[in-house]
XYZ file of C-alpha atoms in Angstrom:
562
model
C -39.380 4.885 -20.085
C -42.077 3.917 -22.553
C -41.544 2.526 -25.994
C -41.453 5.125 -28.689
C -44.388 3.694 -30.597
C -46.739 3.372 -27.676
C -45.949 5.609 -24.726
C -47.385 4.294 -21.528
C -48.659 1.109 -23.159
C -49.264 -1.877 -20.884
C -46.898 -4.791 -20.912
C -49.643 -7.408 -21.272
C -48.159 -8.787 -24.474
C -44.921 -9.335 -22.616
C -46.385 -10.617 -19.366
C -47.956 -13.592 -21.126
C -44.472 -14.949 -21.684
C -41.357 -15.440 -19.566
C -43.447 -15.519 -16.354
C -43.185 -18.862 -14.636
C -45.789 -17.671 -12.120
C -48.233 -14.796 -12.227
C -46.537 -11.703 -10.869
C -47.786 -8.469 -9.349
C -44.749 -6.685 -10.733
C -45.452 -5.011 -14.067
C -43.494 -3.417 -16.882
C -40.145 -4.826 -15.790
C -39.347 -6.633 -19.024
C -38.364 -3.494 -20.888
C -36.407 -2.301 -17.870
C -34.377 -5.500 -17.800
C -33.576 -5.267 -21.495
C -32.392 -1.720 -20.885
C -30.346 -2.925 -17.912
C -28.612 -5.421 -20.180
C -27.818 -2.667 -22.651
C -26.634 -0.470 -19.795
C -24.358 -3.231 -18.534
C -21.829 -2.228 -21.157
C -21.361 1.023 -19.229
C -20.209 -0.943 -16.211
C -17.480 -2.560 -18.252
C -15.795 0.809 -18.379
C -12.808 -0.047 -20.509
C -14.942 -1.763 -23.126
C -17.350 1.155 -23.182
C -14.607 3.705 -23.685
C -12.980 1.684 -26.437
C -16.255 1.505 -28.316
C -17.519 4.993 -27.635
C -14.812 7.038 -29.348
C -12.137 6.220 -31.868
C -9.188 8.266 -33.067
C -8.606 8.056 -36.806
C -4.881 7.546 -37.298
C -4.578 6.113 -40.814
C -6.005 7.233 -44.168
C -9.322 5.736 -45.157
C -9.037 2.911 -47.658
C -9.168 4.344 -51.165
C -8.211 7.898 -50.238
C -5.735 9.851 -52.328
C -3.193 9.717 -49.524
C -2.570 5.994 -49.945
C 0.848 6.140 -48.322
C 2.670 8.518 -46.048
C 6.403 8.669 -45.845
C 7.898 7.212 -42.694
C 9.224 10.580 -41.691
C 5.694 11.944 -41.569
C 4.299 9.116 -39.467
C 6.088 9.868 -36.215
C 6.429 13.233 -34.579
C 9.866 13.858 -33.140
C 9.500 13.269 -29.416
C 11.804 16.211 -28.740
C 9.716 18.615 -30.765
C 7.360 20.963 -29.006
C 4.074 19.410 -30.058
C 1.974 22.226 -28.692
C 3.980 24.807 -30.606
C 3.640 22.791 -33.810
C -0.090 22.501 -33.254
C -0.585 26.227 -32.718
C 1.509 26.963 -35.820
C -0.511 24.460 -37.860
C -3.769 26.154 -36.877
C -2.328 29.565 -37.790
C -1.372 28.190 -41.201
C -4.903 26.791 -41.493
C -6.298 30.272 -40.898
C -3.903 31.831 -43.390
C -4.696 29.276 -46.076
C -8.431 29.866 -45.714
C -8.075 33.425 -46.934
C -5.662 32.610 -49.760
C -6.820 33.202 -53.339
C -5.661 32.392 -56.835
C -3.381 29.716 -58.201
C -2.130 27.278 -55.607
C -4.732 28.279 -53.005
C -6.414 24.872 -53.003
C -3.125 23.068 -52.585
C -2.217 25.358 -49.704
C -5.547 24.605 -47.987
C -5.064 20.862 -48.301
C -1.520 21.040 -46.957
C -2.655 23.174 -43.997
C -5.498 20.776 -43.200
C -3.153 17.822 -43.483
C -0.700 19.418 -41.052
C -3.432 19.895 -38.441
C -4.743 16.404 -39.000
C -1.294 14.873 -38.519
C -0.621 16.544 -35.185
C -4.060 15.367 -34.033
C -3.468 11.803 -35.221
C 0.048 10.762 -34.369
C 0.404 11.303 -30.631
C -1.019 8.963 -27.997
C -2.261 12.121 -26.294
C -3.254 14.410 -29.177
C -2.962 18.152 -28.489
C -6.703 18.652 -28.936
C -7.070 21.392 -26.333
C -4.263 23.395 -27.912
C -5.950 23.160 -31.309
C -9.291 24.242 -29.858
C -7.813 27.232 -28.023
C -6.028 28.249 -31.213
C -9.408 28.436 -32.968
C -9.295 25.253 -35.057
C -12.978 24.279 -34.849
C -14.573 27.382 -36.461
C -11.905 27.243 -39.144
C -12.643 23.571 -39.840
C -16.352 24.369 -40.072
C -15.541 26.820 -42.865
C -13.469 24.176 -44.623
C -16.566 21.923 -44.603
C -18.549 24.397 -46.689
C -20.521 23.069 -49.661
C -18.699 23.218 -52.958
C -15.334 22.300 -51.415
C -13.309 19.507 -52.970
C -13.679 15.987 -51.614
C -10.075 16.024 -50.443
C -10.659 19.203 -48.451
C -13.869 17.860 -46.947
C -12.181 14.588 -46.023
C -9.273 16.280 -44.260
C -11.537 18.716 -42.386
C -13.854 15.907 -41.244
C -10.843 13.842 -40.191
C -9.569 16.698 -37.991
C -13.003 17.054 -36.400
C -13.177 13.293 -35.880
C -10.087 13.347 -33.713
C -11.122 16.469 -31.824
C -14.436 14.750 -31.058
C -12.495 11.755 -29.710
C -11.189 13.867 -26.855
C -12.473 14.724 -23.404
C -16.143 15.703 -22.918
C -15.624 19.446 -23.233
C -13.413 18.897 -26.278
C -16.111 16.801 -27.905
C -18.709 19.476 -27.199
C -16.554 22.035 -29.007
C -17.473 20.253 -32.257
C -21.157 21.231 -31.881
C -20.978 24.049 -34.483
C -19.808 21.519 -37.082
C -22.626 19.011 -36.567
C -25.088 20.397 -39.146
C -22.471 20.218 -41.889
C -21.193 16.809 -40.791
C -24.755 15.484 -40.985
C -25.322 17.203 -44.333
C -22.220 15.579 -45.815
C -23.624 12.146 -44.999
C -26.040 12.691 -47.861
C -26.229 10.840 -51.151
C -24.450 13.622 -53.040
C -21.292 13.171 -50.956
C -18.539 10.791 -51.929
C -18.348 7.557 -49.957
C -15.028 8.575 -48.382
C -16.344 11.921 -47.170
C -19.585 10.415 -45.878
C -17.703 7.688 -44.022
C -15.370 10.178 -42.343
C -18.298 12.370 -41.320
C -20.020 9.286 -39.898
C -16.895 8.574 -37.865
C -16.920 12.109 -36.456
C -20.630 11.833 -35.640
C -20.041 8.472 -33.950
C -17.461 10.077 -31.675
C -19.842 12.892 -30.789
C -22.684 10.448 -30.136
C -20.417 8.413 -27.881
C -20.079 11.301 -25.448
C -23.539 11.476 -23.946
C -27.307 11.721 -24.153
C -27.474 15.481 -24.794
C -25.244 15.273 -27.846
C -27.106 12.205 -29.103
C -30.368 14.115 -28.824
C -28.870 16.993 -30.769
C -27.697 14.692 -33.552
C -31.066 12.971 -33.760
C -32.831 16.338 -33.912
C -30.520 17.349 -36.762
C -31.511 14.281 -38.768
C -28.466 12.022 -38.439
C -30.418 8.740 -38.196
C -31.618 8.371 -41.767
C -28.348 9.072 -43.623
C -26.409 6.834 -41.226
C -28.936 4.063 -41.857
C -28.439 4.552 -45.605
C -24.670 4.304 -45.185
C -25.081 0.970 -43.409
C -26.366 -0.356 -46.743
C -23.048 0.485 -48.422
C -21.284 -2.321 -50.249
C -17.992 -0.916 -48.954
C -17.194 -2.823 -45.776
C -15.482 -0.029 -43.858
C -18.320 2.377 -44.621
C -20.989 -0.055 -43.427
C -18.946 -0.779 -40.275
C -18.469 2.887 -39.453
C -22.140 3.658 -40.047
C -23.272 0.749 -37.855
C -20.902 1.798 -35.073
C -22.117 5.411 -35.258
C -25.744 4.239 -35.215
C -25.200 2.077 -32.151
C -23.596 5.049 -30.386
C -26.527 7.206 -31.424
C -29.268 4.974 -30.001
C -27.513 3.325 -27.089
C -28.487 3.579 -23.445
C -25.889 4.918 -21.074
C -26.446 5.552 -17.365
C -23.592 7.056 -15.453
C -24.930 6.210 -12.024
C -27.949 5.428 -9.885
C -28.835 6.889 -6.559
C -31.001 5.435 -3.857
C -34.000 7.456 -5.025
C -33.834 5.852 -8.469
C -34.236 2.314 -7.122
C -37.789 1.314 -6.442
C -38.421 -1.999 -4.708
C -41.605 -3.726 -5.817
C -42.147 -6.631 -3.456
C -45.209 -8.785 -4.138
C -47.158 -10.389 -1.346
C -45.767 -13.705 -0.164
C -48.935 -15.566 -1.152
C -48.439 -14.590 -4.780
C -45.568 -17.127 -4.910
C -43.704 -15.074 -7.439
C -40.978 -17.035 -9.198
C -40.275 -15.007 -12.330
C -37.689 -15.389 -15.043
C -34.687 -13.163 -14.619
C -36.097 -10.682 -17.086
C -39.373 -10.195 -15.296
C -40.410 -9.294 -11.803
C -36.962 -9.054 -10.347
C -38.194 -6.729 -7.672
C -35.977 -3.821 -8.703
C -37.136 -1.348 -11.283
C -34.252 0.882 -12.318
C -35.335 4.271 -13.506
C -32.984 6.197 -15.749
C -31.939 9.580 -14.569
C -30.719 10.580 -17.978
C -30.617 8.909 -21.364
C -31.735 8.982 -24.992
C -35.335 8.992 -26.092
C -36.301 5.440 -27.115
C -38.176 6.990 -30.033
C -34.825 7.065 -31.812
C -34.750 3.271 -31.868
C -38.366 3.190 -33.012
C -37.628 5.648 -35.811
C -34.534 3.725 -36.876
C -36.273 0.354 -37.200
C -38.983 2.026 -39.299
C -36.551 3.378 -41.877
C -36.936 1.443 -45.102
C -34.104 -0.988 -45.649
C -32.649 -0.940 -42.117
C -33.718 -4.469 -41.258
C -32.496 -5.728 -44.630
C -29.168 -3.993 -44.030
C -28.838 -5.691 -40.644
C -29.561 -9.092 -42.197
C -27.270 -8.573 -45.163
C -24.351 -7.444 -43.032
C -24.792 -10.276 -40.513
C -24.663 -12.713 -43.418
C -21.268 -11.461 -44.557
C -18.042 -13.119 -43.446
C -16.664 -9.819 -42.125
C -16.638 -10.283 -38.329
C -15.861 -6.634 -37.619
C -18.917 -5.617 -39.615
C -21.051 -8.260 -37.896
C -19.869 -6.974 -34.510
C -20.971 -3.411 -35.198
C -24.305 -4.520 -36.628
C -24.883 -6.803 -33.643
C -24.528 -3.785 -31.352
C -27.243 -2.057 -33.370
C -29.463 -5.086 -32.703
C -28.611 -4.901 -28.976
C -29.732 -1.313 -28.608
C -32.752 -1.619 -30.889
C -34.004 -4.602 -28.920
C -33.278 -2.853 -25.620
C -35.329 0.209 -26.446
C -38.152 -0.642 -28.830
C -40.873 -3.284 -28.668
C -41.570 -2.569 -32.334
C -37.960 -3.373 -33.158
C -38.179 -6.665 -31.268
C -41.401 -7.572 -33.052
C -39.839 -7.020 -36.476
C -36.465 -8.560 -35.686
C -37.760 -11.823 -34.225
C -39.932 -12.354 -37.293
C -36.950 -11.940 -39.592
C -33.882 -14.059 -40.257
C -31.872 -12.149 -37.636
C -32.308 -14.642 -34.737
C -31.010 -17.522 -36.847
C -28.046 -15.428 -37.981
C -27.212 -14.479 -34.381
C -27.401 -18.114 -33.292
C -25.169 -19.166 -36.164
C -22.595 -16.515 -35.275
C -22.727 -17.482 -31.612
C -22.094 -21.133 -32.380
C -19.381 -20.673 -34.988
C -17.286 -17.751 -33.722
C -14.607 -17.585 -31.034
C -14.213 -13.816 -31.389
C -15.077 -12.308 -28.017
C -15.706 -8.851 -29.486
C -18.378 -10.407 -31.691
C -19.781 -12.914 -29.213
C -20.679 -10.344 -26.547
C -23.091 -8.234 -28.649
C -24.447 -11.300 -30.463
C -25.272 -13.015 -27.173
C -26.624 -9.829 -25.614
C -28.838 -9.162 -28.627
C -30.093 -12.744 -28.692
C -30.884 -12.507 -24.985
C -32.915 -9.343 -25.564
C -34.905 -11.070 -28.294
C -35.560 -14.194 -26.239
C -37.034 -12.037 -23.496
C -38.925 -9.696 -25.720
C -41.414 -11.706 -27.724
C -43.102 -15.066 -27.202
C -42.760 -15.720 -30.936
C -39.029 -16.121 -30.476
C -39.169 -19.027 -28.057
C -42.483 -20.588 -28.977
C -42.188 -20.426 -32.772
C -38.494 -20.202 -33.631
C -36.940 -22.268 -30.849
C -39.143 -25.276 -31.525
C -37.910 -28.303 -29.633
C -36.519 -30.797 -32.111
C -35.532 -28.228 -34.740
C -31.878 -27.870 -35.622
C -31.876 -24.118 -34.925
C -33.055 -24.829 -31.369
C -30.289 -27.373 -30.838
C -27.780 -24.867 -32.204
C -29.081 -22.163 -29.876
C -28.767 -24.395 -26.832
C -25.315 -25.618 -27.870
C -24.076 -22.072 -28.337
C -25.479 -20.967 -24.978
C -23.822 -23.933 -23.269
C -20.568 -22.977 -24.969
C -20.872 -19.524 -23.425
C -21.728 -20.963 -19.989
C -18.409 -22.811 -20.079
C -16.445 -19.805 -21.300
C -13.688 -18.230 -19.239
C -15.251 -14.834 -19.904
C -17.592 -13.654 -17.149
C -19.720 -11.516 -19.471
C -20.499 -14.505 -21.676
C -21.326 -16.684 -18.671
C -23.691 -14.087 -17.258
C -25.406 -13.311 -20.556
C -25.879 -17.007 -21.342
C -27.371 -17.667 -17.898
C -29.711 -14.727 -18.337
C -30.875 -15.867 -21.791
C -31.437 -19.417 -20.546
C -33.494 -18.143 -17.610
C -36.002 -16.688 -20.034
C -36.156 -19.814 -22.159
C -36.578 -21.854 -18.975
C -39.566 -19.700 -18.050
C -41.377 -20.858 -21.176
C -43.071 -24.131 -22.000
C -42.499 -27.455 -20.263
C -40.803 -28.689 -23.453
C -38.222 -25.905 -23.222
C -37.657 -26.598 -19.539
C -37.123 -30.273 -20.330
C -34.744 -29.420 -23.178
C -32.510 -27.350 -20.904
C -32.815 -29.771 -17.980
C -31.634 -32.785 -19.996
C -28.701 -30.893 -21.537
C -25.218 -30.027 -20.314
C -26.612 -26.651 -19.281
C -27.972 -27.894 -15.943
C -24.694 -29.116 -14.370
C -22.966 -26.025 -15.744
C -25.573 -23.779 -14.127
C -25.264 -25.600 -10.791
C -21.511 -25.102 -10.959
C -21.962 -21.386 -11.649
C -24.488 -21.061 -8.811
C -21.975 -22.394 -6.308
C -18.715 -20.942 -7.602
C -19.161 -17.952 -9.919
C -19.250 -14.212 -9.233
C -22.360 -12.965 -7.471
C -24.196 -11.539 -10.473
C -23.664 -14.752 -12.432
C -24.828 -16.866 -9.470
C -28.067 -14.906 -9.389
C -28.761 -15.416 -13.094
C -27.972 -19.131 -12.805
C -30.348 -19.367 -9.840
C -33.210 -17.899 -11.838
C -32.686 -20.455 -14.582
C -32.526 -23.404 -12.195
C -35.580 -22.177 -10.317
C -37.596 -21.784 -13.487
C -36.689 -25.331 -14.516
C -38.481 -26.591 -11.405
C -41.898 -24.957 -11.733
C -44.823 -24.499 -14.089
C -47.587 -21.920 -13.586
C -50.720 -22.833 -11.665
C -53.820 -20.747 -11.011
C -53.672 -17.017 -10.494
C -53.720 -17.320 -6.703
C -52.081 -20.724 -6.408
C -48.446 -21.601 -5.795
C -46.617 -22.951 -8.846
C -46.752 -26.618 -9.665
C -43.405 -28.249 -8.987
C -41.652 -30.455 -11.533
C -40.468 -32.967 -8.959
C -38.007 -34.754 -11.232
C -36.218 -31.505 -12.003
C -36.235 -30.300 -8.399
C -34.814 -33.543 -7.033
C -32.099 -33.763 -9.666
C -31.041 -30.139 -9.181
C -30.908 -30.572 -5.396
C -28.987 -33.840 -5.719
C -26.632 -32.063 -8.094
C -25.557 -29.765 -5.253
C -27.587 -26.599 -5.887
C -29.183 -26.177 -2.442
C -26.139 -24.578 -0.720
C -26.040 -22.003 -3.499
C -29.648 -20.991 -2.909
C -29.145 -20.857 0.868
C -26.183 -18.552 0.311
C -28.469 -16.307 -1.722
C -30.796 -16.075 1.275
C -27.832 -14.753 3.271
C -27.111 -12.141 0.617
C -27.406 -8.455 1.440
C -29.105 -8.052 -1.927
C -32.860 -8.221 -1.228
C -33.698 -9.432 -4.711
C -31.310 -12.357 -4.399
C -32.404 -13.179 -0.864
C -36.018 -13.299 -1.978
C -35.066 -15.610 -4.839
C -33.307 -17.903 -2.366
C -36.333 -17.943 -0.043
C -38.645 -18.776 -2.919
C -36.517 -21.739 -3.894
C -36.364 -22.996 -0.297
C -40.169 -22.869 -0.263
C -40.193 -25.108 -3.349
C -37.837 -27.581 -1.672
C -39.742 -27.722 1.606
C -43.107 -28.021 -0.122
C -42.234 -30.297 -3.004
C -39.313 -32.561 -2.204
C -40.610 -36.181 -2.063
C -41.526 -37.904 1.195
C -41.543 -34.664 3.152
C -37.741 -34.561 3.257
C -37.492 -30.940 2.123
C -37.407 -29.310 5.575
C -34.679 -31.693 6.749
C -32.574 -30.893 3.690
C -32.947 -27.186 4.360
C -32.138 -27.645 8.053
C -29.009 -29.683 7.312
C -27.822 -26.906 5.023
C -28.247 -24.299 7.799
C -31.250 -22.902 5.951
C -33.134 -22.149 9.174
C -30.345 -19.899 10.390
C -30.298 -18.178 6.976
C -34.055 -17.534 7.128
C -33.984 -16.332 10.729
C -31.779 -13.396 9.790
C -35.008 -11.827 8.495
C -36.817 -12.271 11.816
C -36.578 -8.557 12.605
C -35.657 -7.306 9.151
C -36.716 -3.785 8.163
C -38.216 -5.054 4.899
C -41.719 -6.110 5.908
C -42.371 -8.346 2.910
C -39.133 -10.247 3.391
C -39.693 -10.458 7.142
C -43.182 -11.912 6.668
C -42.001 -14.297 3.990
C -39.098 -15.737 5.985
C -41.018 -15.928 9.279
C -43.941 -17.543 7.494
C -41.688 -20.271 6.068
C -40.048 -20.960 9.432
C -43.423 -21.122 11.208
C -44.971 -23.350 8.553
C -42.204 -25.902 8.165
C -40.356 -25.710 11.482
C -43.159 -25.079 13.947
C -43.980 -26.897 17.186
C -44.748 -30.175 15.427
C -41.517 -30.291 13.426
C -39.573 -33.489 14.067
C -42.297 -35.202 16.095
C -43.411 -37.632 13.359
């Protein structure tokens, strides 16, 4: 999936950074950033909570400031479906009413529908749809209607759009008017409620997102994110992140392409590059949406201004916008890393304990670290306070009880560790190294793999294009003495080819570079030979050649005769 501003463009600007060693695997950086964005889909509960939201209380500042207690709870014994059908019939009747009192009747009918769709844990959305509510609500959204009428109609559509997929799709006829009412001529309350409804629609899937983008929803939502009203800016940011996000429901075996370099290339990439697996999306949004969004005047300033505010809910929604922008657009990365956004993300990461905020902040920061050499080489200058803050905040996340934070922090550090020797040294001499060794030997599999990439990158610096990497002996010895070797040998035993290759590459470093020729003995004592021999007749030719080559080279006929 190419970037919207340069379809099919080479990744040369990316390959110059984050590679510890020259790799024959190309264009994987963008794929990994997309994978990180996609990871939210795997955390199913989190994804569902963010994707759609039922509006249950009046918007701040609306005319309906309070509702009597008797109106807040529907009698459990009442037939909710009957009440819903009756409310829709009254909605239809009120639409055709004329003369004095007609407007009041319309508002009361809308409010009755809205209440039955708001108060139950399982709103009777399907009943309302079958009764014909959606086309009626579209008529209530007509231009020239009062703000109160527009607000109530949009609220009803918001909660219908929060339903099951087919229920959300029923709102399609209302989308042009919902988008139109985001405009500058609409009141803030109406625009915010329409943004909420659009956010629910966008949360359903790629087809609906494409429809909304085609109907021009990006620009007015971006304008709303500039609002000085906190709830409006939050809602707009949330809707925008839903509109540009990447969601993949599943992969199949045909969508996984293994790109195994030759053994003599000595590939030891950062975790963002050259992982060996290029995941191709079967279905998803056009990344041009992210490119278009970052090019809208004022969007970057809105992101900065909202991240600067004390409002953590607002910062959370804006951080998700940064996550998806940086996952989909190289242009967005280029602009963001040259702004004040990275420093703001680092500050939030260090100061906050709010998990809902920390996850998108860390994920966005990780995308930026991997996306542009300017980030690491110019912003994270060793010795600067912002660099110390970044490392401290990443270490804090490594030690967190939350697995998402541990994984994201390991992944971000792996890309920093693939940079200059100064950055490797900075990580190596910090608390990050023992924490990473601990994760490698005790954490969940996906975290162990990310930790392994970081530790491996701490041990090598690039050599010539056809030469194996130069080994930083001090780092290698310390990491081995710290107990990391068993973790890498366990990776070799993994059924995951990518992880097994990573383990084999690290064993090669140990056997080649450990002082006094002790590397092979260390590997042997850790049952590394047995781990490598499992590939003796493996179906993967590259892995088979790699493992057999290591065994022949270091454990051949002359082994142990000295």
